[in-house]
PDB file of C-alpha atoms in Angstrom:
ATOM      1  CA  UNK C 791     -10.875 -12.717 -16.067  1.00 70.00           C
ATOM      2  CA  UNK C 792      -9.023 -13.829 -20.305  1.00 85.00           C
ATOM      3  CA  UNK C 793      -7.514 -17.085 -19.613  1.00 89.00           C
ATOM      4  CA  UNK C 794      -4.635 -15.567 -21.109  1.00 94.00           C
ATOM      5  CA  UNK C 795      -3.088 -13.576 -17.984  1.00 96.00           C
ATOM      6  CA  UNK C 796      -4.429 -16.558 -15.855  1.00 96.00           C
ATOM      7  CA  UNK C 797      -1.474 -18.404 -17.390  1.00 97.00           C
ATOM      8  CA  UNK C 798       1.387 -15.976 -17.470  1.00 98.00           C
ATOM      9  CA  UNK C 799       1.031 -15.431 -13.907  1.00 98.00           C
ATOM     10  CA  UNK C 800       0.828 -19.563 -13.002  1.00 98.00           C
ATOM     11  CA  UNK C 801       3.201 -20.341 -15.610  1.00 98.00           C
ATOM     12  CA  UNK C 802       5.678 -17.204 -13.973  1.00 99.00           C
ATOM     13  CA  UNK C 803       4.863 -18.437 -10.356  1.00 99.00           C
ATOM     14  CA  UNK C 804       5.366 -21.844 -11.622  1.00 99.00           C
ATOM     15  CA  UNK C 805       8.999 -21.183 -13.004  1.00 98.00           C
ATOM     16  CA  UNK C 806      10.512 -19.700  -8.574  1.00 98.00           C
ATOM     17  CA  UNK C 807       9.882 -22.821  -7.496  1.00 98.00           C
ATOM     18  CA  UNK C 808       9.466 -21.282  -3.568  1.00 99.00           C
ATOM     19  CA  UNK C 809       8.507 -16.515  -2.613  1.00 99.00           C
ATOM     20  CA  UNK C 810       8.573 -14.712  -0.231  1.00 99.00           C
ATOM     21  CA  UNK C 811       5.153 -12.958  -0.606  1.00 99.00           C
ATOM     22  CA  UNK C 812       5.531  -8.783   0.798  1.00 98.00           C
ATOM     23  CA  UNK C 813       1.931  -8.787   2.020  1.00 98.00           C
ATOM     24  CA  UNK C 814       0.613  -5.907   3.052  1.00 95.00           C
ATOM     25  CA  UNK C 815      -2.288  -5.846   3.657  1.00 94.00           C
ATOM     26  CA  UNK C 816      -4.303  -4.448   0.303  1.00 94.00           C
ATOM     27  CA  UNK C 817      -5.771  -6.205  -2.287  1.00 96.00           C
ATOM     28  CA  UNK C 818      -3.068  -6.404  -5.299  1.00 97.00           C
ATOM     29  CA  UNK C 819      -1.020  -8.366  -2.001  1.00 97.00           C
ATOM     30  CA  UNK C 820      -3.519 -10.559  -1.182  1.00 97.00           C
ATOM     31  CA  UNK C 821      -4.444 -11.949  -3.981  1.00 98.00           C
ATOM     32  CA  UNK C 822      -1.066 -12.159  -5.232  1.00 99.00           C
ATOM     33  CA  UNK C 823      -0.184 -14.709  -1.895  1.00 99.00           C
ATOM     34  CA  UNK C 824      -2.856 -16.345  -2.914  1.00 98.00           C
ATOM     35  CA  UNK C 825      -2.222 -17.068  -6.763  1.00 98.00           C
ATOM     36  CA  UNK C 826       1.384 -18.110  -4.866  1.00 99.00           C
ATOM     37  CA  UNK C 827       0.095 -20.299  -2.742  1.00 98.00           C
ATOM     38  CA  UNK C 828      -3.239 -22.028  -5.562  1.00 98.00           C
ATOM     39  CA  UNK C 829       0.610 -22.636  -8.172  1.00 98.00           C
ATOM     40  CA  UNK C 830       3.407 -23.342  -5.697  1.00 99.00           C
ATOM     41  CA  UNK C 831       1.697 -25.062  -2.706  1.00 98.00           C
ATOM     42  CA  UNK C 832       2.361 -22.549   0.726  1.00 98.00           C
ATOM     43  CA  UNK C 833       5.076 -25.108   1.635  1.00 98.00           C
ATOM     44  CA  UNK C 834       6.330 -23.487  -1.538  1.00 99.00           C
ATOM     45  CA  UNK C 835       5.506 -20.367   0.030  1.00 99.00           C
ATOM     46  CA  UNK C 836       5.414 -17.145   2.566  1.00 99.00           C
ATOM     47  CA  UNK C 837       4.216 -13.913   3.356  1.00 99.00           C
ATOM     48  CA  UNK C 838       6.154 -11.241   5.461  1.00 99.00           C
ATOM     49  CA  UNK C 839       5.192  -7.999   6.069  1.00 98.00           C
ATOM     50  CA  UNK C 840       7.595  -4.649   6.986  1.00 96.00           C
ATOM     51  CA  UNK C 841       5.858  -3.275  10.152  1.00 94.00           C
ATOM     52  CA  UNK C 842       7.069   0.098  11.438  1.00 93.00           C
ATOM     53  CA  UNK C 843       5.068   3.427  11.877  1.00 94.00           C
ATOM     54  CA  UNK C 844       4.720   4.598   8.172  1.00 96.00           C
ATOM     55  CA  UNK C 845       1.932   1.462   7.987  1.00 92.00           C
ATOM     56  CA  UNK C 846      -1.750   2.102   9.033  1.00 88.00           C
ATOM     57  CA  UNK C 847      -2.691  -0.857  11.905  1.00 82.00           C
ATOM     58  CA  UNK C 848      -5.861  -1.871  10.176  1.00 88.00           C
ATOM     59  CA  UNK C 849      -3.503  -2.489   7.488  1.00 93.00           C
ATOM     60  CA  UNK C 850      -1.649  -5.717   9.581  1.00 94.00           C
ATOM     61  CA  UNK C 851      -4.650  -6.504  10.729  1.00 94.00           C
ATOM     62  CA  UNK C 852      -5.899  -7.015   7.228  1.00 95.00           C
ATOM     63  CA  UNK C 853      -2.290  -9.249   6.571  1.00 96.00           C
ATOM     64  CA  UNK C 854      -2.956 -11.356   8.659  1.00 97.00           C
ATOM     65  CA  UNK C 855      -6.207 -12.199   7.655  1.00 96.00           C
ATOM     66  CA  UNK C 856      -5.753 -11.919   4.104  1.00 97.00           C
ATOM     67  CA  UNK C 857      -2.347 -14.807   5.536  1.00 98.00           C
ATOM     68  CA  UNK C 858      -4.593 -16.830   7.368  1.00 97.00           C
ATOM     69  CA  UNK C 859      -7.265 -17.296   4.329  1.00 96.00           C
ATOM     70  CA  UNK C 860      -4.721 -18.116   2.319  1.00 97.00           C
ATOM     71  CA  UNK C 861      -2.949 -21.246   4.931  1.00 97.00           C
ATOM     72  CA  UNK C 862       0.782 -19.093   5.587  1.00 98.00           C
ATOM     73  CA  UNK C 863       2.367 -18.245   8.474  1.00 96.00           C
ATOM     74  CA  UNK C 864       2.559 -14.280   8.616  1.00 98.00           C
ATOM     75  CA  UNK C 865       6.020 -12.945   8.742  1.00 99.00           C
ATOM     76  CA  UNK C 866       6.993 -10.296  10.822  1.00 98.00           C
ATOM     77  CA  UNK C 867      10.089  -7.489  10.106  1.00 98.00           C
ATOM     78  CA  UNK C 868      10.341  -4.305  12.268  1.00 96.00           C
ATOM     79  CA  UNK C 869      10.977  -1.455   9.726  1.00 95.00           C
ATOM     80  CA  UNK C 870      11.641   1.639  11.742  1.00 94.00           C
ATOM     81  CA  UNK C 871      11.483   3.716   8.883  1.00 97.00           C
ATOM     82  CA  UNK C 872      11.905   6.892  10.890  1.00 97.00           C
ATOM     83  CA  UNK C 873      15.686   5.648  11.307  1.00 97.00           C
ATOM     84  CA  UNK C 874      16.811   6.650   7.700  1.00 98.00           C
ATOM     85  CA  UNK C 875      17.306  10.410   6.835  1.00 98.00           C
ATOM     86  CA  UNK C 876      17.324   9.702   3.508  1.00 98.00           C
ATOM     87  CA  UNK C 877      13.337   8.824   4.555  1.00 98.00           C
ATOM     88  CA  UNK C 878      12.437  11.289   7.944  1.00 98.00           C
ATOM     89  CA  UNK C 879      13.455  14.314   5.369  1.00 98.00           C
ATOM     90  CA  UNK C 880      10.247  12.990   2.857  1.00 98.00           C
ATOM     91  CA  UNK C 881      11.505  14.256   0.077  1.00 97.00           C
ATOM     92  CA  UNK C 882      10.545  13.402  -3.640  1.00 95.00           C
ATOM     93  CA  UNK C 883      12.496  10.688  -3.826  1.00 96.00           C
ATOM     94  CA  UNK C 884      11.199   9.545  -0.123  1.00 97.00           C
ATOM     95  CA  UNK C 885       9.521   6.281  -1.848  1.00 95.00           C
ATOM     96  CA  UNK C 886      12.478   5.133  -3.849  1.00 97.00           C
ATOM     97  CA  UNK C 887      14.967   5.340  -0.219  1.00 98.00           C
ATOM     98  CA  UNK C 888      11.501   3.304   1.712  1.00 97.00           C
ATOM     99  CA  UNK C 889      11.311   0.943  -1.313  1.00 96.00           C
ATOM    100  CA  UNK C 890      15.405   0.122  -1.378  1.00 97.00           C
ATOM    101  CA  UNK C 891      15.308  -0.797   2.102  1.00 97.00           C
ATOM    102  CA  UNK C 892      12.257  -3.149   3.219  1.00 97.00           C
ATOM    103  CA  UNK C 893      12.288  -4.795  -0.108  1.00 98.00           C
ATOM    104  CA  UNK C 894      16.490  -6.036   0.670  1.00 98.00           C
ATOM    105  CA  UNK C 895      15.258  -6.103   4.351  1.00 98.00           C
ATOM    106  CA  UNK C 896      13.186  -8.545   2.569  1.00 98.00           C
ATOM    107  CA  UNK C 897      14.950 -10.171   0.160  1.00 98.00           C
ATOM    108  CA  UNK C 898      17.847 -11.226   3.444  1.00 99.00           C
ATOM    109  CA  UNK C 899      14.950 -12.555   4.736  1.00 99.00           C
ATOM    110  CA  UNK C 900      13.967 -14.935   2.333  1.00 99.00           C
ATOM    111  CA  UNK C 901      17.575 -15.851   1.089  1.00 99.00           C
ATOM    112  CA  UNK C 902      18.265 -16.261   4.189  1.00 99.00           C
ATOM    113  CA  UNK C 903      15.063 -18.666   5.076  1.00 99.00           C
ATOM    114  CA  UNK C 904      15.539 -20.454   1.377  1.00 98.00           C
ATOM    115  CA  UNK C 905      12.984 -18.707  -0.684  1.00 99.00           C
ATOM    116  CA  UNK C 906      14.111 -18.042  -5.000  1.00 99.00           C
ATOM    117  CA  UNK C 907      12.235 -14.754  -5.209  1.00 99.00           C
ATOM    118  CA  UNK C 908      10.309 -11.987  -2.636  1.00 99.00           C
ATOM    119  CA  UNK C 909       7.011 -10.823  -5.264  1.00 99.00           C
ATOM    120  CA  UNK C 910       6.171  -7.585  -4.807  1.00 98.00           C
ATOM    121  CA  UNK C 911       2.495  -6.990  -5.373  1.00 97.00           C
ATOM    122  CA  UNK C 912       2.609  -3.846  -8.092  1.00 96.00           C
ATOM    123  CA  UNK C 913      -0.533  -4.454 -11.210  1.00 96.00           C
ATOM    124  CA  UNK C 914      -0.432  -3.110 -14.735  1.00 94.00           C
ATOM    125  CA  UNK C 915      -2.055   0.384 -14.039  1.00 92.00           C
ATOM    126  CA  UNK C 916       0.913   1.148 -11.521  1.00 87.00           C
ATOM    127  CA  UNK C 917       2.581   2.765 -13.906  1.00 74.00           C
ATOM    128  CA  UNK C 918       0.688   5.384 -15.024  1.00 66.00           C
ATOM    129  CA  UNK C 919       1.768   7.870 -11.874  1.00 66.00           C
ATOM    130  CA  UNK C 920       5.148   9.446  -9.861  1.00 72.00           C
ATOM    131  CA  UNK C 921       6.303   6.396  -7.993  1.00 82.00           C
ATOM    132  CA  UNK C 922      10.018   7.032  -7.498  1.00 89.00           C
ATOM    133  CA  UNK C 923       9.620   2.933  -5.027  1.00 91.00           C
ATOM    134  CA  UNK C 924       9.016   1.065  -8.048  1.00 92.00           C
ATOM    135  CA  UNK C 925      13.138   1.884  -9.918  1.00 94.00           C
ATOM    136  CA  UNK C 926      13.824   0.241  -6.027  1.00 96.00           C
ATOM    137  CA  UNK C 927      11.261  -2.420  -7.064  1.00 95.00           C
ATOM    138  CA  UNK C 928      14.147  -3.455 -10.560  1.00 95.00           C
ATOM    139  CA  UNK C 929      16.635  -2.693  -9.116  1.00 97.00           C
ATOM    140  CA  UNK C 930      17.143  -5.832  -6.473  1.00 98.00           C
ATOM    141  CA  UNK C 931      15.420  -7.918 -10.343  1.00 97.00           C
ATOM    142  CA  UNK C 932      15.688 -10.589 -10.820  1.00 97.00           C
ATOM    143  CA  UNK C 933      15.728 -12.243  -7.130  1.00 98.00           C
ATOM    144  CA  UNK C 934      12.423  -9.373  -6.121  1.00 98.00           C
ATOM    145  CA  UNK C 935       9.679  -9.670  -9.255  1.00 98.00           C
ATOM    146  CA  UNK C 936       5.909  -8.125  -9.892  1.00 98.00           C
ATOM    147  CA  UNK C 937       4.669 -10.996 -11.690  1.00 98.00           C
ATOM    148  CA  UNK C 938       1.058  -9.136 -11.756  1.00 98.00           C
ATOM    149  CA  UNK C 939       3.012  -6.578 -12.841  1.00 97.00           C
ATOM    150  CA  UNK C 940       4.969  -8.545 -15.959  1.00 97.00           C
ATOM    151  CA  UNK C 941       1.779 -11.125 -16.204  1.00 97.00           C
ATOM    152  CA  UNK C 942       0.140  -7.433 -16.776  1.00 96.00           C
ATOM    153  CA  UNK C 943      -3.256  -7.971 -14.491  1.00 98.00           C
ATOM    154  CA  UNK C 944      -4.648  -4.393 -13.981  1.00 96.00           C
ATOM    155  CA  UNK C 945      -6.450  -3.170 -10.915  1.00 95.00           C
ATOM    156  CA  UNK C 946     -10.014  -5.169 -12.040  1.00 96.00           C
ATOM    157  CA  UNK C 947      -9.059  -8.508 -13.136  1.00 97.00           C
ATOM    158  CA  UNK C 948      -7.456  -8.481  -8.761  1.00 97.00           C
ATOM    159  CA  UNK C 949     -10.566  -7.675  -7.966  1.00 97.00           C
ATOM    160  CA  UNK C 950     -12.920 -10.224 -10.405  1.00 97.00           C
ATOM    161  CA  UNK C 951     -10.050 -13.189  -8.651  1.00 97.00           C
ATOM    162  CA  UNK C 952     -10.287 -11.826  -5.064  1.00 97.00           C
ATOM    163  CA  UNK C 953     -13.464 -11.904  -5.559  1.00 97.00           C
ATOM    164  CA  UNK C 954     -14.274 -14.693  -6.511  1.00 96.00           C
ATOM    165  CA  UNK C 955     -10.921 -16.823  -4.274  1.00 96.00           C
ATOM    166  CA  UNK C 956     -13.237 -15.035  -1.251  1.00 95.00           C
ATOM    167  CA  UNK C 957     -10.898 -13.190  -0.463  1.00 95.00           C
ATOM    168  CA  UNK C 958     -11.895 -10.457   2.330  1.00 93.00           C
ATOM    169  CA  UNK C 959      -9.894  -7.788   1.200  1.00 94.00           C
ATOM    170  CA  UNK C 960     -11.768  -8.297  -2.456  1.00 92.00           C
ATOM    171  CA  UNK C 961     -13.389  -4.446  -1.970  1.00 89.00           C
ATOM    172  CA  UNK C 962     -11.466  -2.782  -0.254  1.00 88.00           C
ATOM    173  CA  UNK C 963     -10.536   0.565  -1.020  1.00 84.00           C
ATOM    174  CA  UNK C 964      -6.691   1.191  -1.688  1.00 83.00           C
ATOM    175  CA  UNK C 965      -4.923   2.205   0.118  1.00 82.00           C
ATOM    176  CA  UNK C 966      -1.047   4.445   0.833  1.00 87.00           C
ATOM    177  CA  UNK C 967       1.568   4.377   2.689  1.00 93.00           C
ATOM    178  CA  UNK C 968       0.797   6.671   5.485  1.00 96.00           C
ATOM    179  CA  UNK C 969       3.780   8.719   4.907  1.00 96.00           C
ATOM    180  CA  UNK C 970       2.312   9.360   1.397  1.00 95.00           C
ATOM    181  CA  UNK C 971      -0.511  11.942   3.239  1.00 97.00           C
ATOM    182  CA  UNK C 972       2.539  13.732   4.625  1.00 98.00           C
ATOM    183  CA  UNK C 973       3.473  17.140   1.667  1.00 97.00           C
ATOM    184  CA  UNK C 974       6.976  17.316   0.751  1.00 96.00           C
ATOM    185  CA  UNK C 975       9.284  18.814   3.150  1.00 97.00           C
ATOM    186  CA  UNK C 976       7.331  18.275   6.044  1.00 98.00           C
ATOM    187  CA  UNK C 977       9.773  16.317   7.861  1.00 98.00           C
ATOM    188  CA  UNK C 978       7.930  12.703   8.976  1.00 98.00           C
ATOM    189  CA  UNK C 979       7.393  12.449  12.403  1.00 98.00           C
ATOM    190  CA  UNK C 980       5.601   9.679  14.904  1.00 97.00           C
ATOM    191  CA  UNK C 981       2.950  12.134  15.528  1.00 98.00           C
ATOM    192  CA  UNK C 982       2.562  13.721  12.148  1.00 98.00           C
ATOM    193  CA  UNK C 983       1.637   9.876  11.524  1.00 98.00           C
ATOM    194  CA  UNK C 984      -0.324   8.795  13.904  1.00 97.00           C
ATOM    195  CA  UNK C 985      -2.681  12.700  13.574  1.00 98.00           C
ATOM    196  CA  UNK C 986      -3.443  11.301  10.106  1.00 98.00           C
ATOM    197  CA  UNK C 987      -4.196   7.882  10.718  1.00 97.00           C
ATOM    198  CA  UNK C 988      -6.461   8.618  13.607  1.00 98.00           C
ATOM    199  CA  UNK C 989      -8.186  11.700  11.822  1.00 98.00           C
ATOM    200  CA  UNK C 990      -8.557   8.960   8.663  1.00 97.00           C
ATOM    201  CA  UNK C 991     -10.240   6.283  11.100  1.00 96.00           C
ATOM    202  CA  UNK C 992     -12.642   8.665  12.702  1.00 98.00           C
ATOM    203  CA  UNK C 993     -13.743  10.180   9.423  1.00 98.00           C
ATOM    204  CA  UNK C 994     -14.360   6.174   8.466  1.00 96.00           C
ATOM    205  CA  UNK C 995     -17.430   6.316  10.481  1.00 97.00           C
ATOM    206  CA  UNK C 996     -19.081   8.677   7.813  1.00 98.00           C
ATOM    207  CA  UNK C 997     -16.863   8.125   4.799  1.00 97.00           C
ATOM    208  CA  UNK C 998     -16.958   4.559   2.706  1.00 94.00           C
ATOM    209  CA  UNK C 999     -15.190   5.321  -0.287  1.00 93.00           C
ATOM    210  CA  UNK C1000     -11.512   6.729  -0.770  1.00 94.00           C
ATOM    211  CA  UNK C1001     -10.775   9.156   1.726  1.00 96.00           C
ATOM    212  CA  UNK C1002      -7.723  10.977   1.465  1.00 97.00           C
ATOM    213  CA  UNK C1003      -6.152  12.881   5.216  1.00 98.00           C
ATOM    214  CA  UNK C1004      -3.374  15.036   3.575  1.00 98.00           C
ATOM    215  CA  UNK C1005      -1.149  16.836   6.460  1.00 98.00           C
ATOM    216  CA  UNK C1006      -0.050  20.620   5.327  1.00 98.00           C
ATOM    217  CA  UNK C1007       1.767  21.171   8.260  1.00 97.00           C
ATOM    218  CA  UNK C1008      -0.867  22.674  10.826  1.00 98.00           C
ATOM    219  CA  UNK C1009      -3.643  22.196   7.351  1.00 99.00           C
ATOM    220  CA  UNK C1010      -6.039  19.486   6.809  1.00 99.00           C
ATOM    221  CA  UNK C1011      -6.325  19.086   3.869  1.00 98.00           C
ATOM    222  CA  UNK C1012      -9.901  15.897   3.354  1.00 99.00           C
ATOM    223  CA  UNK C1013      -9.966  14.251  -0.108  1.00 98.00           C
ATOM    224  CA  UNK C1014     -12.343  12.119  -0.336  1.00 98.00           C
ATOM    225  CA  UNK C1015     -15.188  10.654  -3.607  1.00 98.00           C
ATOM    226  CA  UNK C1016     -17.170  13.351  -5.166  1.00 98.00           C
ATOM    227  CA  UNK C1017     -20.323  11.860  -4.321  1.00 98.00           C
ATOM    228  CA  UNK C1018     -19.573  11.268  -1.193  1.00 98.00           C
ATOM    229  CA  UNK C1019     -19.529  15.237  -0.498  1.00 98.00           C
ATOM    230  CA  UNK C1020     -23.398  15.541   0.222  1.00 98.00           C
ATOM    231  CA  UNK C1021     -22.588  13.416   3.223  1.00 98.00           C
ATOM    232  CA  UNK C1022     -19.348  15.929   4.404  1.00 98.00           C
ATOM    233  CA  UNK C1023     -21.234  18.682   4.562  1.00 97.00           C
ATOM    234  CA  UNK C1024     -24.315  16.289   6.331  1.00 98.00           C
ATOM    235  CA  UNK C1025     -21.039  15.882   9.399  1.00 98.00           C
ATOM    236  CA  UNK C1026     -19.604  19.231   8.327  1.00 98.00           C
ATOM    237  CA  UNK C1027     -19.069  19.962  12.484  1.00 98.00           C
ATOM    238  CA  UNK C1028     -18.363  16.451  13.188  1.00 98.00           C
ATOM    239  CA  UNK C1029     -16.081  16.063  11.255  1.00 98.00           C
ATOM    240  CA  UNK C1030     -14.302  19.292  11.246  1.00 98.00           C
ATOM    241  CA  UNK C1031     -14.086  18.587  15.433  1.00 99.00           C
ATOM    242  CA  UNK C1032     -12.771  15.208  14.598  1.00 98.00           C
ATOM    243  CA  UNK C1033      -9.768  16.207  12.258  1.00 99.00           C
ATOM    244  CA  UNK C1034      -9.175  19.369  15.018  1.00 99.00           C
ATOM    245  CA  UNK C1035      -9.184  16.144  17.711  1.00 99.00           C
ATOM    246  CA  UNK C1036      -6.198  14.420  15.817  1.00 98.00           C
ATOM    247  CA  UNK C1037      -3.654  17.198  16.063  1.00 98.00           C
ATOM    248  CA  UNK C1038      -4.701  20.173  12.838  1.00 99.00           C
ATOM    249  CA  UNK C1039      -5.970  24.014  13.419  1.00 99.00           C
ATOM    250  CA  UNK C1040      -7.343  23.920  10.005  1.00 99.00           C
ATOM    251  CA  UNK C1041      -9.411  22.478   8.118  1.00 99.00           C
ATOM    252  CA  UNK C1042     -10.382  21.894   4.043  1.00 98.00           C
ATOM    253  CA  UNK C1043     -12.251  19.568   2.119  1.00 98.00           C
ATOM    254  CA  UNK C1044     -10.624  19.589  -1.521  1.00 98.00           C
ATOM    255  CA  UNK C1045     -13.208  20.360  -4.102  1.00 98.00           C
ATOM    256  CA  UNK C1046     -11.564  18.103  -6.732  1.00 97.00           C
ATOM    257  CA  UNK C1047     -11.552  15.103  -3.753  1.00 98.00           C
ATOM    258  CA  UNK C1048      -9.996  12.094  -4.151  1.00 96.00           C
ATOM    259  CA  UNK C1049      -6.699  11.527  -7.497  1.00 92.00           C
ATOM    260  CA  UNK C1050      -4.380   8.890  -7.101  1.00 84.00           C
ATOM    261  CA  UNK C1051      -0.975  10.712  -5.647  1.00 81.00           C
ATOM    262  CA  UNK C1052      -2.022  14.442  -5.341  1.00 83.00           C
ATOM    263  CA  UNK C1053       1.264  15.441  -3.450  1.00 83.00           C
ATOM    264  CA  UNK C1054       2.867  14.274  -6.525  1.00 82.00           C
ATOM    265  CA  UNK C1055       0.684  17.145  -8.077  1.00 84.00           C
ATOM    266  CA  UNK C1056       2.874  19.953  -7.797  1.00 71.00           C
ATOM    267  CA  UNK C1057       5.899  18.414  -9.173  1.00 73.00           C
ATOM    268  CA  UNK C1058       7.806  19.180 -11.656  1.00 62.00           C
ATOM    269  CA  UNK C1059       8.357  15.224 -13.320  1.00 52.00           C
ATOM    270  CA  UNK C1060      11.858  16.800 -15.894  1.00 51.00           C
ATOM    271  CA  UNK C1061      13.611  17.226 -12.947  1.00 46.00           C
TER     272      UNK C1061
END
């Protein structure tokens, strides 16, 4: 970790005075929470999670664990994302609509409770993928801030700090909301989101690295790291049965392996 980056982040956090950290259960927001507490003190920091069907159950448990480690109470705000037609119809702008409504809710809560900023865990590496949600966060600036990104912290920097600070999710694979598993144009429903979550939880018995079960209607496309392909073939029947039991008719393995944002590959980024 570069000393300059640590000092830049600390300076940014100090300038806020107080902040509510949007805690997702992942390593980025966990490190941001720890950094905020180390800089501002626990009395000036809140941890807030927007919980809905789009958040996998394990993420919420990890958020609770990280808040407890930071000695900051966790506030859980219900976010009925599927009640929004813009979110539920699941077009390529879904992430924008979802982030906008969530962070507007978090900002309203923070203002009501006297906090001067809402902090988002976006890091410097996140600019490489198609992420319309980042535009929503930028629209809510300066009250909603992304200090890790501004201080140029990369994922590697974040994991190094997390390990040093004893954050339990320091080695946790990158995650994303369950909606990111559903092919654009297929409506988000509780049943589809649940099927994806159940399937991924079942496959975790065998797969320990990056894992996604992508939903293409009745077809499930499994993405894992190529290094674990042998594990898949060793347990192919058990894994196929598990995914079928979750509610899918057809089960496939993506031979290109896991890659971030693969559902975006068919999009026309210039349109």
